[in-house]
PDB file of C-alpha atoms in Angstrom:
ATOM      1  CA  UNK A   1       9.341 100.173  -2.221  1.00 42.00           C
ATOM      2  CA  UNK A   2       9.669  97.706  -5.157  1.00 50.00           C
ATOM      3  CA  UNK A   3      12.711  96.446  -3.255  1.00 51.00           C
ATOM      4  CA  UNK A   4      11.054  95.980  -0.299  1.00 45.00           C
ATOM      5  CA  UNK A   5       7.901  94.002  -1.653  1.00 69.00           C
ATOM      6  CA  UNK A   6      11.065  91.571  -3.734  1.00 72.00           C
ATOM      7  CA  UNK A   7      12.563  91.242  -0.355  1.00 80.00           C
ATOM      8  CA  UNK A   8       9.143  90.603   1.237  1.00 79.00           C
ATOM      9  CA  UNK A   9       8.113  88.140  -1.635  1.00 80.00           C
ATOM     10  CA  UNK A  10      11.393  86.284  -1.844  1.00 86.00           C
ATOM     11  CA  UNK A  11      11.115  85.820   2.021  1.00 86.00           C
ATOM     12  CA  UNK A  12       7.743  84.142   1.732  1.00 86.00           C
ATOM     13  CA  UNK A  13       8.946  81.912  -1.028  1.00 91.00           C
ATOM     14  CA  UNK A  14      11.653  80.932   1.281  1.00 92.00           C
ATOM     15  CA  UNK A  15       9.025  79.376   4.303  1.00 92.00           C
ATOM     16  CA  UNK A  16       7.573  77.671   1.986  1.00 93.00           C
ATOM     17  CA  UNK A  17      10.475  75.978   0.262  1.00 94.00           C
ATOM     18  CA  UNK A  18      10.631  73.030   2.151  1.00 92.00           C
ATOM     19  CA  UNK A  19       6.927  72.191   1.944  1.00 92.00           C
ATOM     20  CA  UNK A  20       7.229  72.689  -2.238  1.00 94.00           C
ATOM     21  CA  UNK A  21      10.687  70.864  -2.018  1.00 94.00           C
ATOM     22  CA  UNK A  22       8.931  68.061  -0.809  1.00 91.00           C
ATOM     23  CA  UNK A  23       5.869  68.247  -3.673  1.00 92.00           C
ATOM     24  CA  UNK A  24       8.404  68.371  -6.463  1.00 94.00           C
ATOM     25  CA  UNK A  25      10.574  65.699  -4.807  1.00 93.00           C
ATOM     26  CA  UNK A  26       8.112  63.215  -4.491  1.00 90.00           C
ATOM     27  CA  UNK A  27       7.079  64.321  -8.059  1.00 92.00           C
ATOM     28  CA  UNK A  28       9.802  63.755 -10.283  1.00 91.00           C
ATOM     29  CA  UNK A  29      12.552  61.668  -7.938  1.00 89.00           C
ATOM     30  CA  UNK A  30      15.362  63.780  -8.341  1.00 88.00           C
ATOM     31  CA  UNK A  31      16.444  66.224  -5.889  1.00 89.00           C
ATOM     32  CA  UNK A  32      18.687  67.710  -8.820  1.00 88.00           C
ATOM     33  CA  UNK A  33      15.303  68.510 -11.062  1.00 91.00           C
ATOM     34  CA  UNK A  34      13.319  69.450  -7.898  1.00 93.00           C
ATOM     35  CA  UNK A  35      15.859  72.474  -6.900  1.00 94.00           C
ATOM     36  CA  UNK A  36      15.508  73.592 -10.565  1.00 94.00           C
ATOM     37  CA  UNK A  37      11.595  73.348 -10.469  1.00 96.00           C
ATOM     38  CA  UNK A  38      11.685  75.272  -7.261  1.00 96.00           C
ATOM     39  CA  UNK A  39      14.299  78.053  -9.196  1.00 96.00           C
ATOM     40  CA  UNK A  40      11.967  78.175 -12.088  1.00 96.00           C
ATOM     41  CA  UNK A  41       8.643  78.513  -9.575  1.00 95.00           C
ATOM     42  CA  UNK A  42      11.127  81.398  -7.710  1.00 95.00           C
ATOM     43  CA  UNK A  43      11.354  83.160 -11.288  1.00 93.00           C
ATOM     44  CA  UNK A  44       7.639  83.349 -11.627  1.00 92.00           C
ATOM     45  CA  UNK A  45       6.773  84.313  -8.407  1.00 92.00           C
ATOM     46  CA  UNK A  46       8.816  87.383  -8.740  1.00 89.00           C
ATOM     47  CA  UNK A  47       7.371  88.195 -12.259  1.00 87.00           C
ATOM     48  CA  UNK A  48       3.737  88.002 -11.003  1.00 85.00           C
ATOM     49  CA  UNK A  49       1.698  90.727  -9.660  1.00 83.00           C
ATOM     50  CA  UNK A  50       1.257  88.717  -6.322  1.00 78.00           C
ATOM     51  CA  UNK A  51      -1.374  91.702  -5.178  1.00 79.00           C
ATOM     52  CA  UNK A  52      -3.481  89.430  -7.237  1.00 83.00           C
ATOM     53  CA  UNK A  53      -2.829  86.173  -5.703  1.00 82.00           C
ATOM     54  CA  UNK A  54      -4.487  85.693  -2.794  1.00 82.00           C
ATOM     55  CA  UNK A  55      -3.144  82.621  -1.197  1.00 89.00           C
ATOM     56  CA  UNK A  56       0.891  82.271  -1.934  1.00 88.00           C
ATOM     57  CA  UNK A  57       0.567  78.952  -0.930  1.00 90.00           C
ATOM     58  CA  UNK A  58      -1.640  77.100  -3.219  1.00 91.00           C
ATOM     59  CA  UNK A  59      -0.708  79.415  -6.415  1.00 92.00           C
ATOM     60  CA  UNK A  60       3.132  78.078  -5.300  1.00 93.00           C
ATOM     61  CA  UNK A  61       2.400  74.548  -5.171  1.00 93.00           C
ATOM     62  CA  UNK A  62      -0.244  74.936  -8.264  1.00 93.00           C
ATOM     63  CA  UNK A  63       3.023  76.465  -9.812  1.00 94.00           C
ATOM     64  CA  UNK A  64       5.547  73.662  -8.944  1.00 95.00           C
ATOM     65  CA  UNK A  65       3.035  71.019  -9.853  1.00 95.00           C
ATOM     66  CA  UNK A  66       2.399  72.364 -13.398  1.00 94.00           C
ATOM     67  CA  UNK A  67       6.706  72.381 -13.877  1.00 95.00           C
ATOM     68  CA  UNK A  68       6.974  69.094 -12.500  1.00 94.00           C
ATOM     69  CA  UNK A  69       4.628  67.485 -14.803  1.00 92.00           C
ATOM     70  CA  UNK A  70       5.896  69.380 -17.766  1.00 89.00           C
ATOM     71  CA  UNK A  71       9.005  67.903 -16.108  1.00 89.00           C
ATOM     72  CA  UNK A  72       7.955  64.166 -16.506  1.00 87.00           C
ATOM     73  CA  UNK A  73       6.930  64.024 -19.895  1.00 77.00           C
ATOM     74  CA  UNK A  74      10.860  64.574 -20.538  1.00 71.00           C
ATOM     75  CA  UNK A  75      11.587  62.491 -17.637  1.00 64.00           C
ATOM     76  CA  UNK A  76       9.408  59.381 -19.100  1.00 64.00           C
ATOM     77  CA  UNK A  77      12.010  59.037 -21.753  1.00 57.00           C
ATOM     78  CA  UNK A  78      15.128  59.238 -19.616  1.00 65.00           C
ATOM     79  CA  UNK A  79      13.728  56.687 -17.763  1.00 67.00           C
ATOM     80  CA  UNK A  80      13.276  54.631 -20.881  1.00 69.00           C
ATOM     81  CA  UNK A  81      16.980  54.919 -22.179  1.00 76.00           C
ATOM     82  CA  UNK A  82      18.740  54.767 -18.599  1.00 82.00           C
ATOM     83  CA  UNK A  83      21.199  52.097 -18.273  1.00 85.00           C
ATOM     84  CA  UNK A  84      20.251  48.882 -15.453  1.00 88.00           C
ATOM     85  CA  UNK A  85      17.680  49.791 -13.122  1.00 90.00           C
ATOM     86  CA  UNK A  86      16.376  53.381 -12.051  1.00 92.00           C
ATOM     87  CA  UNK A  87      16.156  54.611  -8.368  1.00 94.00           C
ATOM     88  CA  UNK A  88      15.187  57.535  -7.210  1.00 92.00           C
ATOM     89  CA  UNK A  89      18.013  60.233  -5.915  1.00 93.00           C
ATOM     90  CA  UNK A  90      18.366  58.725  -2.102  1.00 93.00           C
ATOM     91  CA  UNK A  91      17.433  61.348   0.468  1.00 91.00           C
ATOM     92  CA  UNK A  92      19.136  60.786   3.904  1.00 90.00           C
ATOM     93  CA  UNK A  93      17.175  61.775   7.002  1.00 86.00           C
ATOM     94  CA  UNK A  94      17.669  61.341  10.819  1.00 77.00           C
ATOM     95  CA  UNK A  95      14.232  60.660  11.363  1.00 71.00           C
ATOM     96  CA  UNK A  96      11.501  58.171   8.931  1.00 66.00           C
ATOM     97  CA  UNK A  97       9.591  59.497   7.177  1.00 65.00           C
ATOM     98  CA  UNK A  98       6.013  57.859   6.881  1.00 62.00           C
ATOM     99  CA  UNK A  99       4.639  58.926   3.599  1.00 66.00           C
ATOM    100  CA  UNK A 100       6.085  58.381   0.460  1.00 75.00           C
ATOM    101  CA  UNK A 101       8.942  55.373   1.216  1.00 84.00           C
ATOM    102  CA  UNK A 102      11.101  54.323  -1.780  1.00 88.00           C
ATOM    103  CA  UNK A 103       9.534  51.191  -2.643  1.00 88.00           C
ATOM    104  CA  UNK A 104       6.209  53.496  -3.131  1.00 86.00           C
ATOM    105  CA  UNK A 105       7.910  56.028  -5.177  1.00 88.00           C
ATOM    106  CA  UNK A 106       9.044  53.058  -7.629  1.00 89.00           C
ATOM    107  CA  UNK A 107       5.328  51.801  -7.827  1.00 89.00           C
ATOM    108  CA  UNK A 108       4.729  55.897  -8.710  1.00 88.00           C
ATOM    109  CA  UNK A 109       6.879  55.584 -11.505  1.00 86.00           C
ATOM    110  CA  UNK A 110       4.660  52.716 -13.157  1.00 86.00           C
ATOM    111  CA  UNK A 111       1.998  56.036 -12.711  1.00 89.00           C
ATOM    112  CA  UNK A 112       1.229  58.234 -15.676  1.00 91.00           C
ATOM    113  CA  UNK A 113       1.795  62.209 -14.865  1.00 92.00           C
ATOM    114  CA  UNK A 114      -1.280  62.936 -13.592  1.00 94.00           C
ATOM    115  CA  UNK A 115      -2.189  59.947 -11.886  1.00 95.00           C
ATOM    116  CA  UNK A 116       0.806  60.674  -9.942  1.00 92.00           C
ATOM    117  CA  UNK A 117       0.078  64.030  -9.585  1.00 94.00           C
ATOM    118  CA  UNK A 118      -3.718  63.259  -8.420  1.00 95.00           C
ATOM    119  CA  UNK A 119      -2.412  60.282  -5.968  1.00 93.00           C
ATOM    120  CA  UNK A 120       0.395  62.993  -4.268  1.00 93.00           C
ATOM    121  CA  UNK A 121      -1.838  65.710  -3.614  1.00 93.00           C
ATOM    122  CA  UNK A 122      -4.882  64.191  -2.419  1.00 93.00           C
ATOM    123  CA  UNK A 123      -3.974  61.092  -0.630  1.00 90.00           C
ATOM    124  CA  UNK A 124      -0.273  62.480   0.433  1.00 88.00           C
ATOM    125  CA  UNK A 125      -0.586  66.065   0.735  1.00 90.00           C
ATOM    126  CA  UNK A 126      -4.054  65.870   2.147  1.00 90.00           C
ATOM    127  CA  UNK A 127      -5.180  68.377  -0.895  1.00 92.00           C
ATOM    128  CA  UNK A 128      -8.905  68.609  -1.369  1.00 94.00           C
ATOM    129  CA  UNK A 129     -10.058  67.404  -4.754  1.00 95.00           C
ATOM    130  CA  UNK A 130     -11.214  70.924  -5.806  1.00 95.00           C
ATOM    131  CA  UNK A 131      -7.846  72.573  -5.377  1.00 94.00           C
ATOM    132  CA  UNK A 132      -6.611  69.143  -7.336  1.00 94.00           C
ATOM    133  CA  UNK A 133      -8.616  69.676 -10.156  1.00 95.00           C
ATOM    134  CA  UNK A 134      -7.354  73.449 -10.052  1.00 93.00           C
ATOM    135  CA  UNK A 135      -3.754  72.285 -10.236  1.00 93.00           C
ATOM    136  CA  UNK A 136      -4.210  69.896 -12.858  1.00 93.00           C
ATOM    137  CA  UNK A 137      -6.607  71.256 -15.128  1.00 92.00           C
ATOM    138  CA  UNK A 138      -8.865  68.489 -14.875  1.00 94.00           C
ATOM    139  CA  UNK A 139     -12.099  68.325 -13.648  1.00 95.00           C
ATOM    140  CA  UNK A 140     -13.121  67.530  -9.740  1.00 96.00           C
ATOM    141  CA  UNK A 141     -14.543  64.001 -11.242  1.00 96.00           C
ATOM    142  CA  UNK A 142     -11.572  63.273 -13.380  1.00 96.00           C
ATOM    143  CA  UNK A 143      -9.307  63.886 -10.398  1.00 95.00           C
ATOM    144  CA  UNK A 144     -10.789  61.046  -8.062  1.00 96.00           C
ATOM    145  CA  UNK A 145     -10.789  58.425 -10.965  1.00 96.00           C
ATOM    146  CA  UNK A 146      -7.146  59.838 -11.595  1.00 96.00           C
ATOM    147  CA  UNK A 147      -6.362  58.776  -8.184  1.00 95.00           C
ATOM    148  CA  UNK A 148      -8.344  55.855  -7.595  1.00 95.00           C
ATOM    149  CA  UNK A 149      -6.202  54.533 -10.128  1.00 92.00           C
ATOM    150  CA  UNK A 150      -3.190  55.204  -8.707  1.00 92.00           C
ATOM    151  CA  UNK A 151      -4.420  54.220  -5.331  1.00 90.00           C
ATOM    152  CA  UNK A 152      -4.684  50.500  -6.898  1.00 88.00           C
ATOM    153  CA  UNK A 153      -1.550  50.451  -8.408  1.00 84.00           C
ATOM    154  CA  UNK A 154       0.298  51.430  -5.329  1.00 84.00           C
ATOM    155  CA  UNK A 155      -1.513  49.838  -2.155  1.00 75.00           C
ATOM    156  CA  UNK A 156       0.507  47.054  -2.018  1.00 65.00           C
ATOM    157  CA  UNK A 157       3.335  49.329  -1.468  1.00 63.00           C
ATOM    158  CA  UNK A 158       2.445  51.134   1.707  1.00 59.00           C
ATOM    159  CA  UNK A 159       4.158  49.817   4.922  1.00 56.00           C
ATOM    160  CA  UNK A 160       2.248  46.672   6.030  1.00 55.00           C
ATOM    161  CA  UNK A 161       4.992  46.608   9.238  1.00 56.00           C
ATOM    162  CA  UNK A 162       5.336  49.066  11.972  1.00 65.00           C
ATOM    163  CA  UNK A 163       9.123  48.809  13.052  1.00 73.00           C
ATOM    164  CA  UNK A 164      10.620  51.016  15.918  1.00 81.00           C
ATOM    165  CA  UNK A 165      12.636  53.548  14.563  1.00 84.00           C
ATOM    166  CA  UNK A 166      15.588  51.995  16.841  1.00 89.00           C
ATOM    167  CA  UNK A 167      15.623  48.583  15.455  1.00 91.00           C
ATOM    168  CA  UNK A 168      15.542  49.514  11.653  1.00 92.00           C
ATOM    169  CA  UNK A 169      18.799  51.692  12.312  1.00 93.00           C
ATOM    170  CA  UNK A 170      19.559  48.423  14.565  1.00 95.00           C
ATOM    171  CA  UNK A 171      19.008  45.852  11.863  1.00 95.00           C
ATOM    172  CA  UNK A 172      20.857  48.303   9.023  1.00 96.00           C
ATOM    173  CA  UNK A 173      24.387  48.213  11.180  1.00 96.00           C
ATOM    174  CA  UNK A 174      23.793  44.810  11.487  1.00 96.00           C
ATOM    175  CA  UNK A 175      23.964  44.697   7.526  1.00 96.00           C
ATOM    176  CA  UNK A 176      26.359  46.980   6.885  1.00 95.00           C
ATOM    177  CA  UNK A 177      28.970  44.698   9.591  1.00 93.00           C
ATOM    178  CA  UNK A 178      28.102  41.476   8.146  1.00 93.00           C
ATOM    179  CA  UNK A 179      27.857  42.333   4.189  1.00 92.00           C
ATOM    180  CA  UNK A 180      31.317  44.023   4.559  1.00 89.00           C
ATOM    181  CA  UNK A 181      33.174  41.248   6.709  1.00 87.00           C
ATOM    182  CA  UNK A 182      31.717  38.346   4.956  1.00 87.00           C
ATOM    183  CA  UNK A 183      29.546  37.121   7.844  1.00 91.00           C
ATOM    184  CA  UNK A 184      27.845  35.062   5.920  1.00 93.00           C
ATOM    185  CA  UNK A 185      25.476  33.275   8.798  1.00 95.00           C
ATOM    186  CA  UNK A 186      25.288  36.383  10.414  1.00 95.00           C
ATOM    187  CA  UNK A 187      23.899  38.144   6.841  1.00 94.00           C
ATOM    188  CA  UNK A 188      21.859  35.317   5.699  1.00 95.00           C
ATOM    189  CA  UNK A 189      19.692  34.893   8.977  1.00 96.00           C
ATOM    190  CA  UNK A 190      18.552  38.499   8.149  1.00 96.00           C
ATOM    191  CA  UNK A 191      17.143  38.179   4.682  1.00 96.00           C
ATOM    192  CA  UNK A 192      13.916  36.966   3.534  1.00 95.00           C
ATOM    193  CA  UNK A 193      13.060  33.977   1.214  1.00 95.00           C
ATOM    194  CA  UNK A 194      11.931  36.187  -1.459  1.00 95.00           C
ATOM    195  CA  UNK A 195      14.794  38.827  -1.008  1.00 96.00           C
ATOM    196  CA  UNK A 196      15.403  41.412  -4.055  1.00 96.00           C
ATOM    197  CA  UNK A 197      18.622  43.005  -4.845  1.00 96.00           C
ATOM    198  CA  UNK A 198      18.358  46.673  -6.953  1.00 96.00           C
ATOM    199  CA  UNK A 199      21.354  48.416  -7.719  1.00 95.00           C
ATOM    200  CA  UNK A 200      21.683  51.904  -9.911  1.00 96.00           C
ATOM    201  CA  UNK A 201      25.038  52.521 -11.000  1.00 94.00           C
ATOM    202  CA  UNK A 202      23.441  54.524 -13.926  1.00 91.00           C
ATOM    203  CA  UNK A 203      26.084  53.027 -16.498  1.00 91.00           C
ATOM    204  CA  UNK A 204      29.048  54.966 -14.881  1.00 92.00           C
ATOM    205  CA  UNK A 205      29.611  53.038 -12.055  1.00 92.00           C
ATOM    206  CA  UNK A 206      29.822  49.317 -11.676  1.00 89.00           C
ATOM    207  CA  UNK A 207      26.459  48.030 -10.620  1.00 90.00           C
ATOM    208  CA  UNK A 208      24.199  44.848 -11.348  1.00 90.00           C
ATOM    209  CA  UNK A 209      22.928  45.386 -14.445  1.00 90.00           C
ATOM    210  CA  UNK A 210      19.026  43.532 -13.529  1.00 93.00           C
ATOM    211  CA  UNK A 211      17.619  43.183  -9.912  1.00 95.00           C
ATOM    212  CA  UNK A 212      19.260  39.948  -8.363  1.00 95.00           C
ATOM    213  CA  UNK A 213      16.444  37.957  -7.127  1.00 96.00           C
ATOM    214  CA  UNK A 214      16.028  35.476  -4.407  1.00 96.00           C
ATOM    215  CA  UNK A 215      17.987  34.243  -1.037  1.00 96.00           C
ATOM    216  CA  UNK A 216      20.588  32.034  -2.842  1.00 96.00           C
ATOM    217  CA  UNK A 217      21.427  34.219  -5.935  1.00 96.00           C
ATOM    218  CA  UNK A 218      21.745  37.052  -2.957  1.00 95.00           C
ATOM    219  CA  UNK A 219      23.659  35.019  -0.846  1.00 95.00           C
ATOM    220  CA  UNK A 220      25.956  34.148  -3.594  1.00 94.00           C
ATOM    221  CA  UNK A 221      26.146  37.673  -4.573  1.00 93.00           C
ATOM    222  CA  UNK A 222      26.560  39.081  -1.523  1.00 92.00           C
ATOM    223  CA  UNK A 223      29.677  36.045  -0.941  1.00 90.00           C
ATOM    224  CA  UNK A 224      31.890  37.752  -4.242  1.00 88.00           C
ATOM    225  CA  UNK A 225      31.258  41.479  -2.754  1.00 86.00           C
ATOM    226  CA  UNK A 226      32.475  40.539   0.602  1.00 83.00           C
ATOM    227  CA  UNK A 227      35.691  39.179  -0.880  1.00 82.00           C
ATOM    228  CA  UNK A 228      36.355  42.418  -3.083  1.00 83.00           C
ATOM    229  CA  UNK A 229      35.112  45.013   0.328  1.00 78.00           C
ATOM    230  CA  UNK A 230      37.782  43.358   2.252  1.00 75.00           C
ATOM    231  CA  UNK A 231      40.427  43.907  -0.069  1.00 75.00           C
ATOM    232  CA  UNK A 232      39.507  47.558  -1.202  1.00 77.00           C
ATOM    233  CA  UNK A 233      37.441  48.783   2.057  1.00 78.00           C
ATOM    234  CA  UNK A 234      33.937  50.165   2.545  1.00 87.00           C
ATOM    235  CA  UNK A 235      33.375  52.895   5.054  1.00 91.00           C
ATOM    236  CA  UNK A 236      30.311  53.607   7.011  1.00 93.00           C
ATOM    237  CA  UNK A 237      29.888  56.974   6.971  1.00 94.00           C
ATOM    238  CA  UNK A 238      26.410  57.377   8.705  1.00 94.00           C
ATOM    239  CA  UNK A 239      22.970  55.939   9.069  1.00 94.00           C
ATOM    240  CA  UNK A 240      19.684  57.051   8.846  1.00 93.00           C
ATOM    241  CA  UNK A 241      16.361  56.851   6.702  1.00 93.00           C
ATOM    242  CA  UNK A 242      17.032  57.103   2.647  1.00 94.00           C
ATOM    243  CA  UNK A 243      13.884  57.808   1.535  1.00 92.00           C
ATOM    244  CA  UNK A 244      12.044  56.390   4.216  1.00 90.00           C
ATOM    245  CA  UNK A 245      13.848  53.418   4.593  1.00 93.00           C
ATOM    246  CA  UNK A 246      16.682  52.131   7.234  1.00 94.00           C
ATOM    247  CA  UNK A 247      20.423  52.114   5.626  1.00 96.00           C
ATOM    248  CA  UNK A 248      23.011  53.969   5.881  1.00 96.00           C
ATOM    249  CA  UNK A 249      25.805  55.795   3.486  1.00 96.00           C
ATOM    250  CA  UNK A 250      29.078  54.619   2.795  1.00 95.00           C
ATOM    251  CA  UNK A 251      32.424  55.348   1.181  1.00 93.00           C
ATOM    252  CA  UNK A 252      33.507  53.157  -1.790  1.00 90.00           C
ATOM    253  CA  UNK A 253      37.078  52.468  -2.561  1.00 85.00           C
ATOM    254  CA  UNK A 254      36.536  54.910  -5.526  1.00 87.00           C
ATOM    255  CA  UNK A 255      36.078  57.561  -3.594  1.00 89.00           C
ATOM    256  CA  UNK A 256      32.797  58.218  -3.766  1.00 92.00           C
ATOM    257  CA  UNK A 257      29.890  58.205  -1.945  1.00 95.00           C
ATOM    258  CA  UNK A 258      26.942  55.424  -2.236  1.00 96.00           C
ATOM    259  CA  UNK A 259      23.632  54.699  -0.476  1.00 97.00           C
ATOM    260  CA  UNK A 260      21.918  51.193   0.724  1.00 97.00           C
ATOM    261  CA  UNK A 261      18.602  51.013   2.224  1.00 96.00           C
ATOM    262  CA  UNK A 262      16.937  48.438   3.137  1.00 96.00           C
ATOM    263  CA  UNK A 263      12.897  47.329   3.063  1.00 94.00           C
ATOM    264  CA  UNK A 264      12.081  45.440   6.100  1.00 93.00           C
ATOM    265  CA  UNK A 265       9.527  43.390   6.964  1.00 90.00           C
ATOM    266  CA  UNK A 266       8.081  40.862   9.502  1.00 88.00           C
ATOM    267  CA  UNK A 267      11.704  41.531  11.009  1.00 90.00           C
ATOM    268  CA  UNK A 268      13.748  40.746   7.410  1.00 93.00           C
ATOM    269  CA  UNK A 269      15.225  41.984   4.888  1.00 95.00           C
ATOM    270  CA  UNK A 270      12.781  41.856   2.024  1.00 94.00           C
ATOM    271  CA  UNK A 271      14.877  44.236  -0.699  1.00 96.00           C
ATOM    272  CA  UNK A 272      18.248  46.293  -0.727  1.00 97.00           C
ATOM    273  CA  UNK A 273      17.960  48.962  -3.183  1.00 97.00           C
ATOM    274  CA  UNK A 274      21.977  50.762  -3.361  1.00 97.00           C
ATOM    275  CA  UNK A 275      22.407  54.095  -5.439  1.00 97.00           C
ATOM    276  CA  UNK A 276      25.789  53.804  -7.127  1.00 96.00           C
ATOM    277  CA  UNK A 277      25.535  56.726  -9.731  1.00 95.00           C
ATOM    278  CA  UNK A 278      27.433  59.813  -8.797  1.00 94.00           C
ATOM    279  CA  UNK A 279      25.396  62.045 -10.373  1.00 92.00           C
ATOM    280  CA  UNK A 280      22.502  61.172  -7.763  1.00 94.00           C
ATOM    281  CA  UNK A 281      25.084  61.424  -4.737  1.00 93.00           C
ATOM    282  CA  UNK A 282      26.590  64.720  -5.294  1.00 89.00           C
ATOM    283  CA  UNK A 283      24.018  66.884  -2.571  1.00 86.00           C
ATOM    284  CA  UNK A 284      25.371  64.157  -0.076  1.00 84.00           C
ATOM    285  CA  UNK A 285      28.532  65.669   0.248  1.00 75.00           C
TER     286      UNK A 285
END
C-alpha cells in the first residue's frame, strides 16, 4: 500500500509541475534553479504525511515559494559578482505569453525577495492575499504594502502595445535577415530612437560588456557584427516568444546555441536583449 500512495503522490506532484514550474521560474529566472526547487519540493512532498494536507496545491506552491526565496538570498549575490549584464535564462515558446515578459522580470530583479514574491502571487498568480501572507509568513497587511511596492516599481514595464502575434514573429525574421546580411536601411527603419542593446555572454562568451544605447551607437554596432556574421555564419534555427517576447534562436559559428528577442513597440524595435552564456542555453538543445 505504501507503494501505491508514493505512486499516487508522485502522480499528483506531476499535474501540478507545470503550474509550480512556472511560480519558481518567474521567481528566481533560471530554469536550471527552478528544476532543482521543484526536485527539492518533490523530496518533501514524499516525506510528509500528506493525509494531513488538505489541499496539495497550495501546500506545493507554499513549498516552492519558501525554496525559491531561500533561493534568492544566494541568488542576490551572484547577481552582484556576474560578469556584463544579467538576463534571465530565455524560455522559447510557440505561443506569447502575456504575464510576466522579460523586460518585467528585469524590473523584478530591482525587487527585494518578498516584494517579488508578494507582486507574483497576487497580481500574477491571482493568489488571494490571505493565502499570500500564509506563504510568506507575513501578515495579510504586510503583504499588500509588499506588493504595492512592487506594483510601482514595475508598471512601467507591462505591455503598453497590443501586437498580433503574427507580426511580432513577422517583424523578428525581418531582424534576424537584415542584422545578419548587413541590410543596413532595411535594419535601421525598424529600430526606435531610444533603442537599447543587452547582451549576456556571462564572461564565457564574447558579449558587450554594458548595454549599447541609442540608434547610432546600435547602428554602428550592429554595422561591425554584420561584417563578422557574414564571414563566420549565423543560423536561424527557429522563432517564437523568449520569455514573452518575439525573436528567435540561432546557431553561432561556435557552435552553440544563442537567443535574441526583441521588445516592440508602437511598431519598433525599442530593445534587443541576446543570451550568449552557454550555461543558460543548455535545456534548448
Amino acid at each position: 500500500m505504501t507503494g501505491v500512495r508514493h505512486e499516487d503522490a508522485a502522480i499528483g506532484f506531476d499535474a501540478l509541475r507545470p503550474r509550480l514550474m512556472r511560480v519558481a521560474y518567474r521567481m528566481l529566472g533560471s530554469v536550471a534553479d527552478a528544476e532543482d526547487i521543484l526536485q527539492e519540493a518533490f523530496i518533501r512532498w514524499m516525506k510528509v504525511d500528506r493525509e494531513e494536507v488538505s489541499e496539495p496545491k497550495a501546500f506545493l506552491r507554499r513549498t516552492v515559494t519558501r525554496l525559491c526565496l531561500d533561493q534568492l538570498k544566494s541568488a542576490r549575490h551572484q547577481r552582484e559578482t556576474y560578469v556584463g549584464p544579467w538576463l534571465p535564462e530565455p524560455v522559447v515558446e510557440e505561443e506569447e505569453e502575456e504575464d510576466v515578459t522579460l523586460p518585467l522580470m528585469l524590473a523584478l530583479e530591482r525587487l527585494s525577495p518578498l516584494e517579488r514574491a508578494a507582486f507574483l502571487l497576487h497580481d500574477v498568480f491571482g493568489l488571494a492575499f490571505e493565502e499570500v501572507a500564509t506563504t510568506i509568513h507575513r501578515d495579510v497587511t504586510a503583504c499588500r504594502q509588499l506588493a504595492a511596492r512592487a506594483r510601482a516599481h514595475v508598471r512601467e514595464e507591462r505591455p503598453r502595445y497590443q501586437m498580433s502575434r503574427h507580426r511580432g514573429l513577422e517583424i523578428a525574421k525581418a531582424f534576424f535577415v537584415a542584422s545578419r546580411s548587413g541590410d543596413m536601411q532595411a535594419l535601421g527603419a525598424m529600430l526606435a530612437a531610444d533603442i537599447s542593446v543587452h547582451a549576456d555572454g556571462g564572461g564565457k562568451r564574447a558579449a558587450a560588456s554594458k548595454p549599447i544605447l541609442g540608434f547610432e551607437a546600435v547602428m554602428k554596432f550592429h554595422q561591425g557584427l554584420a561584417a563578422k556574421l557574414r564571414e563566420h555564419g549565423s543560423t536561424l534555427v527557429r522563432t517564437g516568444f523568449v520569455n514573452g517576447l518575439p525573436g528567435f534562436v540561432t546557431l553561432e559559428a561556435d557552435g552553440e546555441f544563442q537567443t535574441t528577442a526583441l521588445d516592440i513597440e508602437d511598431g519598433r524595435i525599442a530593445a534587443i536583449y541576446v543570451v550568449r552564456n552557454p550555461d543558460k542555453l543548455r535545456h534548448l538543445h
